[in-house]
PDB file of C-alpha atoms in Angstrom:
ATOM      1  CA  MET A   1     127.536   9.055  83.513  1.00 46.00           C
ATOM      2  CA  SER A   2     130.010  11.207  85.423  1.00 56.00           C
ATOM      3  CA  THR A   3     129.959  11.479  89.146  1.00 83.00           C
ATOM      4  CA  LEU A   4     129.971  14.555  91.348  1.00 89.00           C
ATOM      5  CA  SER A   5     133.311  15.647  92.683  1.00 94.00           C
ATOM      6  CA  PRO A   6     133.677  15.248  96.538  1.00 96.00           C
ATOM      7  CA  LEU A   7     133.647  19.025  96.788  1.00 97.00           C
ATOM      8  CA  ALA A   8     130.472  19.336  94.721  1.00 96.00           C
ATOM      9  CA  ALA A   9     128.800  16.488  96.718  1.00 96.00           C
ATOM     10  CA  THR A  10     129.794  18.137 100.007  1.00 97.00           C
ATOM     11  CA  LEU A  11     128.524  21.496  98.964  1.00 97.00           C
ATOM     12  CA  ASN A  12     125.197  20.046  97.920  1.00 96.00           C
ATOM     13  CA  VAL A  13     124.862  18.482 101.398  1.00 97.00           C
ATOM     14  CA  ALA A  14     126.048  21.518 103.173  1.00 98.00           C
ATOM     15  CA  ILE A  15     123.676  24.004 101.391  1.00 98.00           C
ATOM     16  CA  GLY A  16     120.774  21.725 101.768  1.00 97.00           C
ATOM     17  CA  GLY A  17     121.519  21.054 105.339  1.00 97.00           C
ATOM     18  CA  ALA A  18     121.780  24.708 106.196  1.00 98.00           C
ATOM     19  CA  VAL A  19     118.402  25.491 104.573  1.00 98.00           C
ATOM     20  CA  GLY A  20     116.826  22.456 106.205  1.00 97.00           C
ATOM     21  CA  ALA A  21     118.142  23.454 109.628  1.00 97.00           C
ATOM     22  CA  VAL A  22     116.769  26.974 109.283  1.00 98.00           C
ATOM     23  CA  LEU A  23     113.378  25.604 108.131  1.00 97.00           C
ATOM     24  CA  ARG A  24     113.349  23.253 111.190  1.00 97.00           C
ATOM     25  CA  TYR A  25     114.174  26.189 113.565  1.00 97.00           C
ATOM     26  CA  GLN A  26     111.447  28.305 111.999  1.00 98.00           C
ATOM     27  CA  ALA A  27     108.931  25.482 112.085  1.00 96.00           C
ATOM     28  CA  GLY A  28     109.619  25.055 115.764  1.00 96.00           C
ATOM     29  CA  ARG A  29     109.112  28.719 116.414  1.00 97.00           C
ATOM     30  CA  GLY A  30     105.872  28.741 114.325  1.00 97.00           C
ATOM     31  CA  ILE A  31     104.366  25.737 116.058  1.00 97.00           C
ATOM     32  CA  THR A  32     105.263  27.147 119.467  1.00 96.00           C
ATOM     33  CA  ALA A  33     103.652  30.469 118.614  1.00 97.00           C
ATOM     34  CA  LEU A  34     100.591  28.572 117.387  1.00 97.00           C
ATOM     35  CA  LEU A  35     100.061  26.090 120.076  1.00 97.00           C
ATOM     36  CA  GLY A  36     101.756  28.046 122.976  1.00 96.00           C
ATOM     37  CA  PRO A  37     104.850  27.275 124.989  1.00 95.00           C
ATOM     38  CA  LYS A  38     102.984  25.199 127.672  1.00 95.00           C
ATOM     39  CA  THR A  39     101.500  22.888 125.086  1.00 96.00           C
ATOM     40  CA  VAL A  40     104.862  22.416 123.314  1.00 93.00           C
ATOM     41  CA  MET A  41     106.582  21.755 126.686  1.00 92.00           C
ATOM     42  CA  ALA A  42     104.026  19.201 127.618  1.00 95.00           C
ATOM     43  CA  PHE A  43     104.372  17.301 124.288  1.00 95.00           C
ATOM     44  CA  PRO A  44     106.943  17.691 121.573  1.00 94.00           C
ATOM     45  CA  TRP A  45     104.445  18.710 118.870  1.00 95.00           C
ATOM     46  CA  ALA A  46     107.057  20.632 116.831  1.00 94.00           C
ATOM     47  CA  THR A  47     109.409  17.669 116.408  1.00 93.00           C
ATOM     48  CA  LEU A  48     106.555  15.300 115.719  1.00 95.00           C
ATOM     49  CA  THR A  49     105.202  17.667 112.944  1.00 95.00           C
ATOM     50  CA  VAL A  50     108.540  18.240 111.412  1.00 95.00           C
ATOM     51  CA  ASN A  51     109.437  14.462 111.359  1.00 94.00           C
ATOM     52  CA  VAL A  52     106.044  13.527 109.705  1.00 95.00           C
ATOM     53  CA  ILE A  53     106.383  16.403 107.074  1.00 95.00           C
ATOM     54  CA  GLY A  54     110.093  15.474 106.467  1.00 94.00           C
ATOM     55  CA  SER A  55     109.125  11.737 106.072  1.00 93.00           C
ATOM     56  CA  MET A  56     106.373  12.662 103.472  1.00 94.00           C
ATOM     57  CA  ALA A  57     108.884  14.907 101.726  1.00 94.00           C
ATOM     58  CA  MET A  58     111.370  12.032 101.627  1.00 94.00           C
ATOM     59  CA  GLY A  59     108.674   9.802 100.114  1.00 92.00           C
ATOM     60  CA  LEU A  60     107.980  12.356  97.473  1.00 92.00           C
ATOM     61  CA  LEU A  61     111.686  12.704  96.705  1.00 92.00           C
ATOM     62  CA  ALA A  62     112.271   8.988  96.600  1.00 90.00           C
ATOM     63  CA  GLY A  63     109.388   8.632  94.182  1.00 90.00           C
ATOM     64  CA  TRP A  64     110.739  11.350  91.946  1.00 90.00           C
ATOM     65  CA  LEU A  65     114.262  10.136  92.048  1.00 90.00           C
ATOM     66  CA  ALA A  66     113.108   6.629  91.125  1.00 87.00           C
ATOM     67  CA  ARG A  67     111.772   8.028  87.851  1.00 86.00           C
ATOM     68  CA  HIS A  68     114.864  10.087  86.922  1.00 83.00           C
ATOM     69  CA  GLY A  69     118.465   9.139  86.409  1.00 73.00           C
ATOM     70  CA  GLY A  70     121.797  10.643  85.796  1.00 68.00           C
ATOM     71  CA  LEU A  71     124.109  13.100  87.514  1.00 66.00           C
ATOM     72  CA  GLN A  72     121.257  15.504  88.337  1.00 77.00           C
ATOM     73  CA  ASN A  73     119.574  12.656  90.263  1.00 89.00           C
ATOM     74  CA  GLU A  74     122.614  12.438  92.551  1.00 90.00           C
ATOM     75  CA  GLN A  75     122.692  16.181  92.986  1.00 91.00           C
ATOM     76  CA  TRP A  76     119.008  16.243  94.043  1.00 91.00           C
ATOM     77  CA  ARG A  77     119.491  13.285  96.411  1.00 92.00           C
ATOM     78  CA  LEU A  78     122.420  15.003  98.120  1.00 95.00           C
ATOM     79  CA  LEU A  79     120.882  18.484  98.179  1.00 96.00           C
ATOM     80  CA  ILE A  80     117.403  17.563  99.258  1.00 95.00           C
ATOM     81  CA  GLY A  81     117.523  14.038 100.735  1.00 93.00           C
ATOM     82  CA  VAL A  82     120.747  14.131 102.602  1.00 94.00           C
ATOM     83  CA  GLY A  83     121.117  17.839 103.146  1.00 96.00           C
ATOM     84  CA  LEU A  84     117.708  19.628 103.382  1.00 96.00           C
ATOM     85  CA  LEU A  85     115.723  16.757 104.777  1.00 95.00           C
ATOM     86  CA  GLY A  86     118.643  15.664 107.031  1.00 94.00           C
ATOM     87  CA  GLY A  87     118.805  19.183 108.443  1.00 96.00           C
ATOM     88  CA  PHE A  88     115.024  19.525 108.666  1.00 97.00           C
ATOM     89  CA  THR A  89     114.087  16.276 110.274  1.00 93.00           C
ATOM     90  CA  THR A  90     115.005  15.766 113.900  1.00 81.00           C
ATOM     91  CA  PHE A  91     115.597  12.347 114.992  1.00 87.00           C
ATOM     92  CA  SER A  92     118.293  13.366 117.463  1.00 86.00           C
ATOM     93  CA  ALA A  93     115.778  15.767 119.025  1.00 86.00           C
ATOM     94  CA  PHE A  94     113.169  13.123 118.886  1.00 92.00           C
ATOM     95  CA  SER A  95     115.436  10.680 120.896  1.00 92.00           C
ATOM     96  CA  LEU A  96     116.289  13.491 123.474  1.00 88.00           C
ATOM     97  CA  GLU A  97     112.613  14.522 123.952  1.00 93.00           C
ATOM     98  CA  LEU A  98     111.693  10.843 124.282  1.00 94.00           C
ATOM     99  CA  MET A  99     114.222  10.277 126.951  1.00 95.00           C
ATOM    100  CA  LEU A 100     113.050  13.451 128.793  1.00 93.00           C
ATOM    101  CA  LEU A 101     109.545  12.091 128.914  1.00 96.00           C
ATOM    102  CA  ILE A 102     110.678   8.780 130.263  1.00 96.00           C
ATOM    103  CA  GLU A 103     112.871  10.473 132.887  1.00 95.00           C
ATOM    104  CA  ARG A 104     109.955  12.694 133.857  1.00 96.00           C
ATOM    105  CA  GLY A 105     108.088   9.478 134.647  1.00 98.00           C
ATOM    106  CA  GLN A 106     105.805   9.908 131.641  1.00 97.00           C
ATOM    107  CA  SER A 107     106.282   6.480 130.174  1.00 97.00           C
ATOM    108  CA  GLY A 108     102.837   6.250 128.732  1.00 98.00           C
ATOM    109  CA  LEU A 109     103.160   9.587 126.904  1.00 97.00           C
ATOM    110  CA  ALA A 110     106.714   8.560 125.867  1.00 97.00           C
ATOM    111  CA  LEU A 111     105.399   5.404 124.269  1.00 98.00           C
ATOM    112  CA  THR A 112     102.559   7.261 122.556  1.00 97.00           C
ATOM    113  CA  TYR A 113     105.037   9.755 121.252  1.00 97.00           C
ATOM    114  CA  ALA A 114     107.382   6.973 119.935  1.00 97.00           C
ATOM    115  CA  LEU A 115     104.622   4.988 118.320  1.00 97.00           C
ATOM    116  CA  VAL A 116     102.841   7.968 116.636  1.00 97.00           C
ATOM    117  CA  SER A 117     106.250   9.369 115.453  1.00 96.00           C
ATOM    118  CA  VAL A 118     107.245   6.151 113.754  1.00 96.00           C
ATOM    119  CA  LEU A 119     103.887   5.184 112.432  1.00 97.00           C
ATOM    120  CA  ALA A 120     102.929   8.656 111.223  1.00 96.00           C
ATOM    121  CA  GLY A 121     106.363   8.942 109.672  1.00 95.00           C
ATOM    122  CA  LEU A 122     105.930   5.718 107.796  1.00 96.00           C
ATOM    123  CA  VAL A 123     102.453   6.766 106.627  1.00 97.00           C
ATOM    124  CA  GLY A 124     103.759  10.084 105.462  1.00 96.00           C
ATOM    125  CA  LEU A 125     106.580   8.404 103.438  1.00 95.00           C
ATOM    126  CA  TYR A 126     104.038   5.971 101.933  1.00 97.00           C
ATOM    127  CA  ILE A 127     101.723   8.825 100.961  1.00 97.00           C
ATOM    128  CA  GLY A 128     104.592  10.656  99.358  1.00 96.00           C
ATOM    129  CA  LEU A 129     105.545   7.463  97.330  1.00 96.00           C
ATOM    130  CA  ILE A 130     101.874   6.867  96.326  1.00 96.00           C
ATOM    131  CA  VAL A 131     101.433  10.487  95.147  1.00 96.00           C
ATOM    132  CA  MET A 132     104.557  10.223  92.993  1.00 95.00           C
ATOM    133  CA  ARG A 133     103.473   6.905  91.644  1.00 94.00           C
ATOM    134  CA  LEU A 134     100.007   8.239  90.795  1.00 95.00           C
ATOM    135  CA  ALA A 135     101.567  11.375  89.051  1.00 91.00           C
ATOM    136  CA  ALA A 136     103.286   9.080  86.524  1.00 78.00           C
TER     137      ALA A 136
END
C-alpha cells in the first residue's frame, strides 16, 4: 500500500476543514434563526448541537473506516475525520462558552452544559458506531 504524499494529505485536511468550517458557521446561523438570539445567548445551543452531530458523524466514519482499508481509507480519514469534522465541531468554542458561563456566575448551567455536551457526544459517537456495525 502506498501512502499519501504530504501535499496530498495536507490538501485533504484543508479542503475538508474549509467545508466543515462553513457548515459550522451556517449551522450556527440556522440554529440562531430557529431559536432566536436571546435563547442562543442564554445557552450555547448551536455549539452543543454541532458537537453532538459531529460526534455521531465521527462514529459513522470510524465504523466505515474500520471496514475498509487501503490508501482511500487514509484519504477519507484525513478529508472527513480530520478536516471536515475538525472544522465542523467546536471544542474550542465549547471551552470558551463554558468559561463565559462560569465567569457570569452560572456555574450550575456551566456544569449542565459540560455534562450534556460530553455525554451526548459520546452517545452520538456510540450510535454512529452501532449503526455502522448493524449495516454490515
